[in-house]
PDB file of N, CA and C in Angstrom:
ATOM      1  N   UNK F1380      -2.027  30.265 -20.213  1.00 88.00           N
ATOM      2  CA  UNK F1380      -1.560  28.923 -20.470  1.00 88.00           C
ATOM      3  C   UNK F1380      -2.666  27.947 -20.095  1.00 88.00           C
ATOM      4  N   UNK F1381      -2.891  27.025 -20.711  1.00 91.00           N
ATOM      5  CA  UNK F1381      -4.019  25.734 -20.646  1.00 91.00           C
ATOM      6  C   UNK F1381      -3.374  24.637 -20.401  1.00 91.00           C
ATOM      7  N   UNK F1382      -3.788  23.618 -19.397  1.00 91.00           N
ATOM      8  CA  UNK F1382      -2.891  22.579 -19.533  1.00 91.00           C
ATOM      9  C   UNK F1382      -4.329  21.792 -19.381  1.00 91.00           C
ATOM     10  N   UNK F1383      -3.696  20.115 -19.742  1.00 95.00           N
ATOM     11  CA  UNK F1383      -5.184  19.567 -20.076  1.00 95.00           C
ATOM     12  C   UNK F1383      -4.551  18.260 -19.470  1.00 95.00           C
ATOM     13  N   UNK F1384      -5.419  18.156 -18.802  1.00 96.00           N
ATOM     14  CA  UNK F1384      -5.367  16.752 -17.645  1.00 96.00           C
ATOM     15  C   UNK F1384      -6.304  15.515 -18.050  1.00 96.00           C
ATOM     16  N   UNK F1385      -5.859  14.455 -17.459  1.00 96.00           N
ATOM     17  CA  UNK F1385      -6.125  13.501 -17.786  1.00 96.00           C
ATOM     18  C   UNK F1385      -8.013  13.362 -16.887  1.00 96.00           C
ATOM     19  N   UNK F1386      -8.911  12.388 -17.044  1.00 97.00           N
ATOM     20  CA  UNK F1386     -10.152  12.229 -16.645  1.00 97.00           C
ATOM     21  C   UNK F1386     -10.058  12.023 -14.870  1.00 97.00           C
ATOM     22  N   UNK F1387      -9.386  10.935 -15.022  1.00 96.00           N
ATOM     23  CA  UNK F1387      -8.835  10.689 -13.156  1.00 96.00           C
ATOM     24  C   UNK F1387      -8.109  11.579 -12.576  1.00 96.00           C
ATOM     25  N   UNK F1388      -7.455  12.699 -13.321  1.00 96.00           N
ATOM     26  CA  UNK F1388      -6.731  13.906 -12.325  1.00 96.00           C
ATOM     27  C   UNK F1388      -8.226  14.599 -11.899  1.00 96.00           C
ATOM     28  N   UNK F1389      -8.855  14.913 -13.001  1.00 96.00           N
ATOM     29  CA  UNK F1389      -9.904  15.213 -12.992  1.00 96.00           C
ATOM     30  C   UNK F1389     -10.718  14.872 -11.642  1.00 96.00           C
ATOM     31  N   UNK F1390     -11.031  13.837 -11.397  1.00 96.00           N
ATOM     32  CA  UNK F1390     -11.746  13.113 -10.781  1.00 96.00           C
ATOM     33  C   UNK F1390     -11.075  13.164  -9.245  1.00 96.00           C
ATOM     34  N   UNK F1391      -9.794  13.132  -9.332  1.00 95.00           N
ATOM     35  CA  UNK F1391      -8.851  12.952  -8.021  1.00 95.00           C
ATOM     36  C   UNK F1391      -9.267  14.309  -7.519  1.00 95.00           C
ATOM     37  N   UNK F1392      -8.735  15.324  -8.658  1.00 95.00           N
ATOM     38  CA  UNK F1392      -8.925  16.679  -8.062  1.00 95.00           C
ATOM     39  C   UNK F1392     -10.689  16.643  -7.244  1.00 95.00           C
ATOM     40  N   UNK F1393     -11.324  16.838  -8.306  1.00 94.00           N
ATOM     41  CA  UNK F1393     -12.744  17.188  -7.950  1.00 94.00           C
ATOM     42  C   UNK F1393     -12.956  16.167  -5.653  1.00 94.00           C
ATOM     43  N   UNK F1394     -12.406  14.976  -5.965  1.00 94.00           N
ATOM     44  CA  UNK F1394     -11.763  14.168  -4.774  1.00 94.00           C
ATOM     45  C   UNK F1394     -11.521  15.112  -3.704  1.00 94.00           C
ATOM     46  N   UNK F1395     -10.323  15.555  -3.984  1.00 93.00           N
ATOM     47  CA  UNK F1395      -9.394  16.393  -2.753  1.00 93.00           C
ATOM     48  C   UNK F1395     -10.479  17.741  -2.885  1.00 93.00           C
ATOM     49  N   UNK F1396     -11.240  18.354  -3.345  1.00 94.00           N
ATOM     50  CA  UNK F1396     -12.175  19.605  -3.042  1.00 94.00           C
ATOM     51  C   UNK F1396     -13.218  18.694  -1.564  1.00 94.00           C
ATOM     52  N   UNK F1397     -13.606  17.984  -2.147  1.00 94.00           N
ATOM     53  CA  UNK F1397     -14.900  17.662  -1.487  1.00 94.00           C
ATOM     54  C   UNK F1397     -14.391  16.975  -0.062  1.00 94.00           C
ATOM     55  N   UNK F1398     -13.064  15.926  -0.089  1.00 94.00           N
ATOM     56  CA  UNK F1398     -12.492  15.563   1.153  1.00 94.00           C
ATOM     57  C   UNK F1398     -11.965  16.906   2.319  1.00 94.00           C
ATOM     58  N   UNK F1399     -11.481  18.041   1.335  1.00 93.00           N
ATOM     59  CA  UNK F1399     -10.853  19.593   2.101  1.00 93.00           C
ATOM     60  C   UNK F1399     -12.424  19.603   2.925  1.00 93.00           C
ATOM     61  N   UNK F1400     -13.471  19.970   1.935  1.00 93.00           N
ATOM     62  CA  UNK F1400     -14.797  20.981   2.835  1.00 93.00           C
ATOM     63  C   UNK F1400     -15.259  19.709   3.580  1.00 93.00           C
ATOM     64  N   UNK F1401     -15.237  18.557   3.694  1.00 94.00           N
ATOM     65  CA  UNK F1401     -15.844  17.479   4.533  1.00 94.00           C
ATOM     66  C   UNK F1401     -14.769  17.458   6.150  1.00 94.00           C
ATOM     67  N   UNK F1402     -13.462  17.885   5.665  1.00 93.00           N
ATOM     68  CA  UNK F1402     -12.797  17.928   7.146  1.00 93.00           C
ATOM     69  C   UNK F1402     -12.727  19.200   7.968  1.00 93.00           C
ATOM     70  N   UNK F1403     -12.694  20.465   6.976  1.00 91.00           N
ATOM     71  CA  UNK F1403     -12.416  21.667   7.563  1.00 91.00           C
ATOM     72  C   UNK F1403     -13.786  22.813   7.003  1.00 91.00           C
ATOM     73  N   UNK F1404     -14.633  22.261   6.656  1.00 91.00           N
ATOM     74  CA  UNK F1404     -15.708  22.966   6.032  1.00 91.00           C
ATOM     75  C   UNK F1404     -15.309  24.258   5.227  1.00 91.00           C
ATOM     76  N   UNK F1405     -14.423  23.752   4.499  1.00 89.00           N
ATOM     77  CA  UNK F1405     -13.958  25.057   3.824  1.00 89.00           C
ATOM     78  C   UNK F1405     -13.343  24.236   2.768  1.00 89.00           C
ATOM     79  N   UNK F1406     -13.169  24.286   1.369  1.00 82.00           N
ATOM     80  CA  UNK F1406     -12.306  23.974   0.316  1.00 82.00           C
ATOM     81  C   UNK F1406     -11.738  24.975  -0.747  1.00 82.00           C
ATOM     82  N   UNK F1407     -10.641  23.828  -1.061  1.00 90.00           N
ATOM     83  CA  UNK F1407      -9.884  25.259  -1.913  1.00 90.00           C
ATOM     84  C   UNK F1407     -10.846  24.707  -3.547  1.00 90.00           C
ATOM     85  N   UNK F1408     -10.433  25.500  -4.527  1.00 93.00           N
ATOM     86  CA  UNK F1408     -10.805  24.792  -5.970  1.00 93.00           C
ATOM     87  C   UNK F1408      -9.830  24.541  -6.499  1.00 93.00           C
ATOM     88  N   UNK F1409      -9.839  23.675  -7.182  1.00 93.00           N
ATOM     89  CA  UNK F1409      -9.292  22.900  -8.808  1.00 93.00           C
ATOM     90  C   UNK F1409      -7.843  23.928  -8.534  1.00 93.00           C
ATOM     91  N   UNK F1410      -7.725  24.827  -8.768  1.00 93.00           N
ATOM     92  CA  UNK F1410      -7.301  26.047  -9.774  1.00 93.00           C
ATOM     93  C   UNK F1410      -6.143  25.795  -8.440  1.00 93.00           C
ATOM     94  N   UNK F1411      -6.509  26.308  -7.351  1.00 95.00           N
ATOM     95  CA  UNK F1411      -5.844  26.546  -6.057  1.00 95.00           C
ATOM     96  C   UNK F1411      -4.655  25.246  -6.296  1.00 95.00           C
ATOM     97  N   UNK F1412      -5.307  24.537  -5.591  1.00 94.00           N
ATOM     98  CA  UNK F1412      -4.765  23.092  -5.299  1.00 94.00           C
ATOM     99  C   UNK F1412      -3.756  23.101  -6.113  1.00 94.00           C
ATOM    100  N   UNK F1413      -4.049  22.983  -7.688  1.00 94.00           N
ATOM    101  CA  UNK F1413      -2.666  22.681  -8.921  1.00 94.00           C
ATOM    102  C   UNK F1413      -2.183  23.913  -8.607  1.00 94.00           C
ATOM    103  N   UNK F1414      -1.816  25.231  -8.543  1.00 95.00           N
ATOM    104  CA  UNK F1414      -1.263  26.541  -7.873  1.00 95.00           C
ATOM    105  C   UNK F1414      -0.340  25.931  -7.234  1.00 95.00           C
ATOM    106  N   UNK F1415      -1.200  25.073  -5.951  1.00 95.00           N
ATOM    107  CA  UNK F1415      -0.119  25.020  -4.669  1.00 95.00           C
ATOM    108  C   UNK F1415       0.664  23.892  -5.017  1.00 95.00           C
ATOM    109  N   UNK F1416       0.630  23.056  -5.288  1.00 93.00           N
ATOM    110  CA  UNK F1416       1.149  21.902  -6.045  1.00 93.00           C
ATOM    111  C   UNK F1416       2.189  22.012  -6.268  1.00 93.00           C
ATOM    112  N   UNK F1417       2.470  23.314  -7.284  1.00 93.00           N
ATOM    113  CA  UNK F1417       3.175  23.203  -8.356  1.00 93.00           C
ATOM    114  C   UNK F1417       4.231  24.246  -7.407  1.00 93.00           C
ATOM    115  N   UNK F1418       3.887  25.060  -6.645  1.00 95.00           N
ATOM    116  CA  UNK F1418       4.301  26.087  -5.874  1.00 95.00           C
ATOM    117  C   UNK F1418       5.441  25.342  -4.648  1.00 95.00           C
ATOM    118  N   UNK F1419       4.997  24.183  -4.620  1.00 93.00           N
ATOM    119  CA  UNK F1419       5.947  23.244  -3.165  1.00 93.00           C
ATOM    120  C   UNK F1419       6.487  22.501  -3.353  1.00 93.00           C
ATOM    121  N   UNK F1420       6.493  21.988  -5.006  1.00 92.00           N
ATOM    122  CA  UNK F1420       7.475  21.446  -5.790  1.00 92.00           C
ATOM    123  C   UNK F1420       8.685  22.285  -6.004  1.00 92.00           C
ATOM    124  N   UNK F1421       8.424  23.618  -6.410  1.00 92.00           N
ATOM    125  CA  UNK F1421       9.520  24.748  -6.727  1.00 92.00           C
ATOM    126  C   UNK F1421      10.228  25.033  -5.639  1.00 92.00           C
ATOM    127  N   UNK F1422       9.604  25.261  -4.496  1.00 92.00           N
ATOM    128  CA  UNK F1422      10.191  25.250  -3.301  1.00 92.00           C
ATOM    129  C   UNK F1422      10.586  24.736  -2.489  1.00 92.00           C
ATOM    130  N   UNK F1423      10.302  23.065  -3.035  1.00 91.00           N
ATOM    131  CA  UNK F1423      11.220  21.942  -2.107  1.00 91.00           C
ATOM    132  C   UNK F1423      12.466  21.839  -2.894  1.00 91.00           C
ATOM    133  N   UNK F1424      12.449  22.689  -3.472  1.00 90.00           N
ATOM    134  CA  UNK F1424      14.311  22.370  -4.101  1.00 90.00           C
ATOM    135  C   UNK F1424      14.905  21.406  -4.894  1.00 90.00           C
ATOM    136  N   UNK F1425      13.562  20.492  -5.234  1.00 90.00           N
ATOM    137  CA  UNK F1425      13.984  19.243  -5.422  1.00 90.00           C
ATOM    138  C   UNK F1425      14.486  19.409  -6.913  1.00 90.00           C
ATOM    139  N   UNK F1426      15.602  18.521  -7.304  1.00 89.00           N
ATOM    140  CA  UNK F1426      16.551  18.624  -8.334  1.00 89.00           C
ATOM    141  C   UNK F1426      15.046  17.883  -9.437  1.00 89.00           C
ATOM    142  N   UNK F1427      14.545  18.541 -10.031  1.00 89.00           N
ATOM    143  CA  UNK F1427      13.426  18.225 -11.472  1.00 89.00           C
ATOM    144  C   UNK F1427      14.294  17.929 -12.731  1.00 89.00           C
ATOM    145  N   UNK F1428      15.542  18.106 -12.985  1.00 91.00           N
ATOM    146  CA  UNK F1428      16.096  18.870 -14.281  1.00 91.00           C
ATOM    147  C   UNK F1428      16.882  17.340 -14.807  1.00 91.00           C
ATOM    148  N   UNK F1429      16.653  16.542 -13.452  1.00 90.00           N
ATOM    149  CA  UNK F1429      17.096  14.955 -14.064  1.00 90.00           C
ATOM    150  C   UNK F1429      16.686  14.135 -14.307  1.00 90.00           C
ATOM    151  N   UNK F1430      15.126  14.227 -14.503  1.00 92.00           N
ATOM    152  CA  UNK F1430      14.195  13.758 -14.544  1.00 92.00           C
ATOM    153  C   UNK F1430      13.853  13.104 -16.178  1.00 92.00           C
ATOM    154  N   UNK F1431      13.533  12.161 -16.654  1.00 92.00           N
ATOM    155  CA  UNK F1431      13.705  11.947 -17.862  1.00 92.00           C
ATOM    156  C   UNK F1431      12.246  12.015 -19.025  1.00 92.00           C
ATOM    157  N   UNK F1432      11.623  12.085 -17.952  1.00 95.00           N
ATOM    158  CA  UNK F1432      10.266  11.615 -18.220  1.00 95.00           C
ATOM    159  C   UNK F1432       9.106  11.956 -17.352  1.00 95.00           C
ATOM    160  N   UNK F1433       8.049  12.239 -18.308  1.00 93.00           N
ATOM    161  CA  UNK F1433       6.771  12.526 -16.795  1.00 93.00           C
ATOM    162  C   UNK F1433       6.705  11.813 -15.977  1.00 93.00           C
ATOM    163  N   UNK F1434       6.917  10.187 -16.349  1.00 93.00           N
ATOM    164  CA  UNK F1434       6.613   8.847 -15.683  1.00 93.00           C
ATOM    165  C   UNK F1434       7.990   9.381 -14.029  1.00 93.00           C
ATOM    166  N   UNK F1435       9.051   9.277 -14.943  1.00 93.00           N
ATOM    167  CA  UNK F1435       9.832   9.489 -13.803  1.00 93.00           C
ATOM    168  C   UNK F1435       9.864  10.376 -13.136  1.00 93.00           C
ATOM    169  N   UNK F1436       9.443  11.683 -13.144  1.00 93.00           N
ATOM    170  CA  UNK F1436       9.202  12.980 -12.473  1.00 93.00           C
ATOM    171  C   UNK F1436       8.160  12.375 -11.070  1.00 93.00           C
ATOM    172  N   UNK F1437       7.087  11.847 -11.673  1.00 91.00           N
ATOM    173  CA  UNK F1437       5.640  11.543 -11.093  1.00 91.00           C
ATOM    174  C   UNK F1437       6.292  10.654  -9.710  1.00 91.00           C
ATOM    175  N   UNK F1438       7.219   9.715 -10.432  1.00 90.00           N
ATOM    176  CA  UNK F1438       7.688   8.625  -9.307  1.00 90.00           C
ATOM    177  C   UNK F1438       8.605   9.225  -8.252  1.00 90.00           C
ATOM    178  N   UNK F1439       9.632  10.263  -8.531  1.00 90.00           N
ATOM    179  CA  UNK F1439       9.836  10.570  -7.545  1.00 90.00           C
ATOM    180  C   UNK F1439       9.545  11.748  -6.500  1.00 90.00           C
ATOM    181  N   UNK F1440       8.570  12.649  -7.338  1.00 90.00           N
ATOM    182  CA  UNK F1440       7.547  13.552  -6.100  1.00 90.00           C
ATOM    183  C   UNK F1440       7.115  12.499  -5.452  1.00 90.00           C
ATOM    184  N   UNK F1441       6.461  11.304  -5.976  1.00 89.00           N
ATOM    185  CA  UNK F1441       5.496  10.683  -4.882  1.00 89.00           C
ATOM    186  C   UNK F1441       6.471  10.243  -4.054  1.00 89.00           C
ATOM    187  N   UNK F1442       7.904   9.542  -4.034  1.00 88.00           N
ATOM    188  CA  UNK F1442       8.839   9.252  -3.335  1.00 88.00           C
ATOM    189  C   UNK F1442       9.298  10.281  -2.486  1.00 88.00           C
ATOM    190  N   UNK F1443       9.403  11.100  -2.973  1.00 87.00           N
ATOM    191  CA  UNK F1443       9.755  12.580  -1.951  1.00 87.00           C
ATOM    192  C   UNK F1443       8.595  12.952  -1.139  1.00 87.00           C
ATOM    193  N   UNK F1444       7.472  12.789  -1.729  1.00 87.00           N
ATOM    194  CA  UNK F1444       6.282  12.826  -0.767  1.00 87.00           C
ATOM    195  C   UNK F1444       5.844  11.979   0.553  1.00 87.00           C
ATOM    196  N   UNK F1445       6.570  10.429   0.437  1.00 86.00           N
ATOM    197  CA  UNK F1445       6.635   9.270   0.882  1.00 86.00           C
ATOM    198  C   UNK F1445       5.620   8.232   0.920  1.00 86.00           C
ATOM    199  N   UNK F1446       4.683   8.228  -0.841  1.00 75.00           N
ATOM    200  CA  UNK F1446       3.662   7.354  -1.468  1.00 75.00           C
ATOM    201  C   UNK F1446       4.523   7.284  -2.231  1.00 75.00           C
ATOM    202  N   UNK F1447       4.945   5.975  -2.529  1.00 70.00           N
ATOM    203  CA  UNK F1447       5.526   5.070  -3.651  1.00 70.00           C
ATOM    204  C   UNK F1447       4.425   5.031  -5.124  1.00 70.00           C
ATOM    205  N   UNK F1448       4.743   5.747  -6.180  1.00 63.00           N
ATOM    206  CA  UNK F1448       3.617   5.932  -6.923  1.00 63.00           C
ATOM    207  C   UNK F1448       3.338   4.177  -7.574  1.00 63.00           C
ATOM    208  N   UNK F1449       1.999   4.376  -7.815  1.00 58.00           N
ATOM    209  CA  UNK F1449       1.444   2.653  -8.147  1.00 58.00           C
ATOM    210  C   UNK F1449       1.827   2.366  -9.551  1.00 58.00           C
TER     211      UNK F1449
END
């Protein structure tokens, strides 16, 4: 499966690699990160299935996360 991200996920991601090895001298890659992501979404239980929209999906992980998405 291929999924194709936007330039700034892009950019965010490439972000969170280089912030991981700058605090713990160790980073995960690209690949990892969206893995785990997607892995603690499934496992926070959180009800996805009422979700109407990417827009609205996006808004309330970040709400469940406790960043109000911008």
């Amino acid at each position: 499966m291929s999924v194709v991200l936007f330039d700034r996920q892009l950019h965010d991601l490439k972000r969170l690699t280089k912030d991981m090895r700058a605090k713990n001298g160790k980073a995960m890659n690209r690949t990892e990160i969206i893995r785990a992501l997607i892995d603690g979404l499934i496992e926070s239980g959180m009800d996805v299935a009422s979700s109407g929209s990417e827009a609205d999906l996006r808004a309330r992980v970040a709400r469940r996360l406790g960043t109000p998405y911008r």
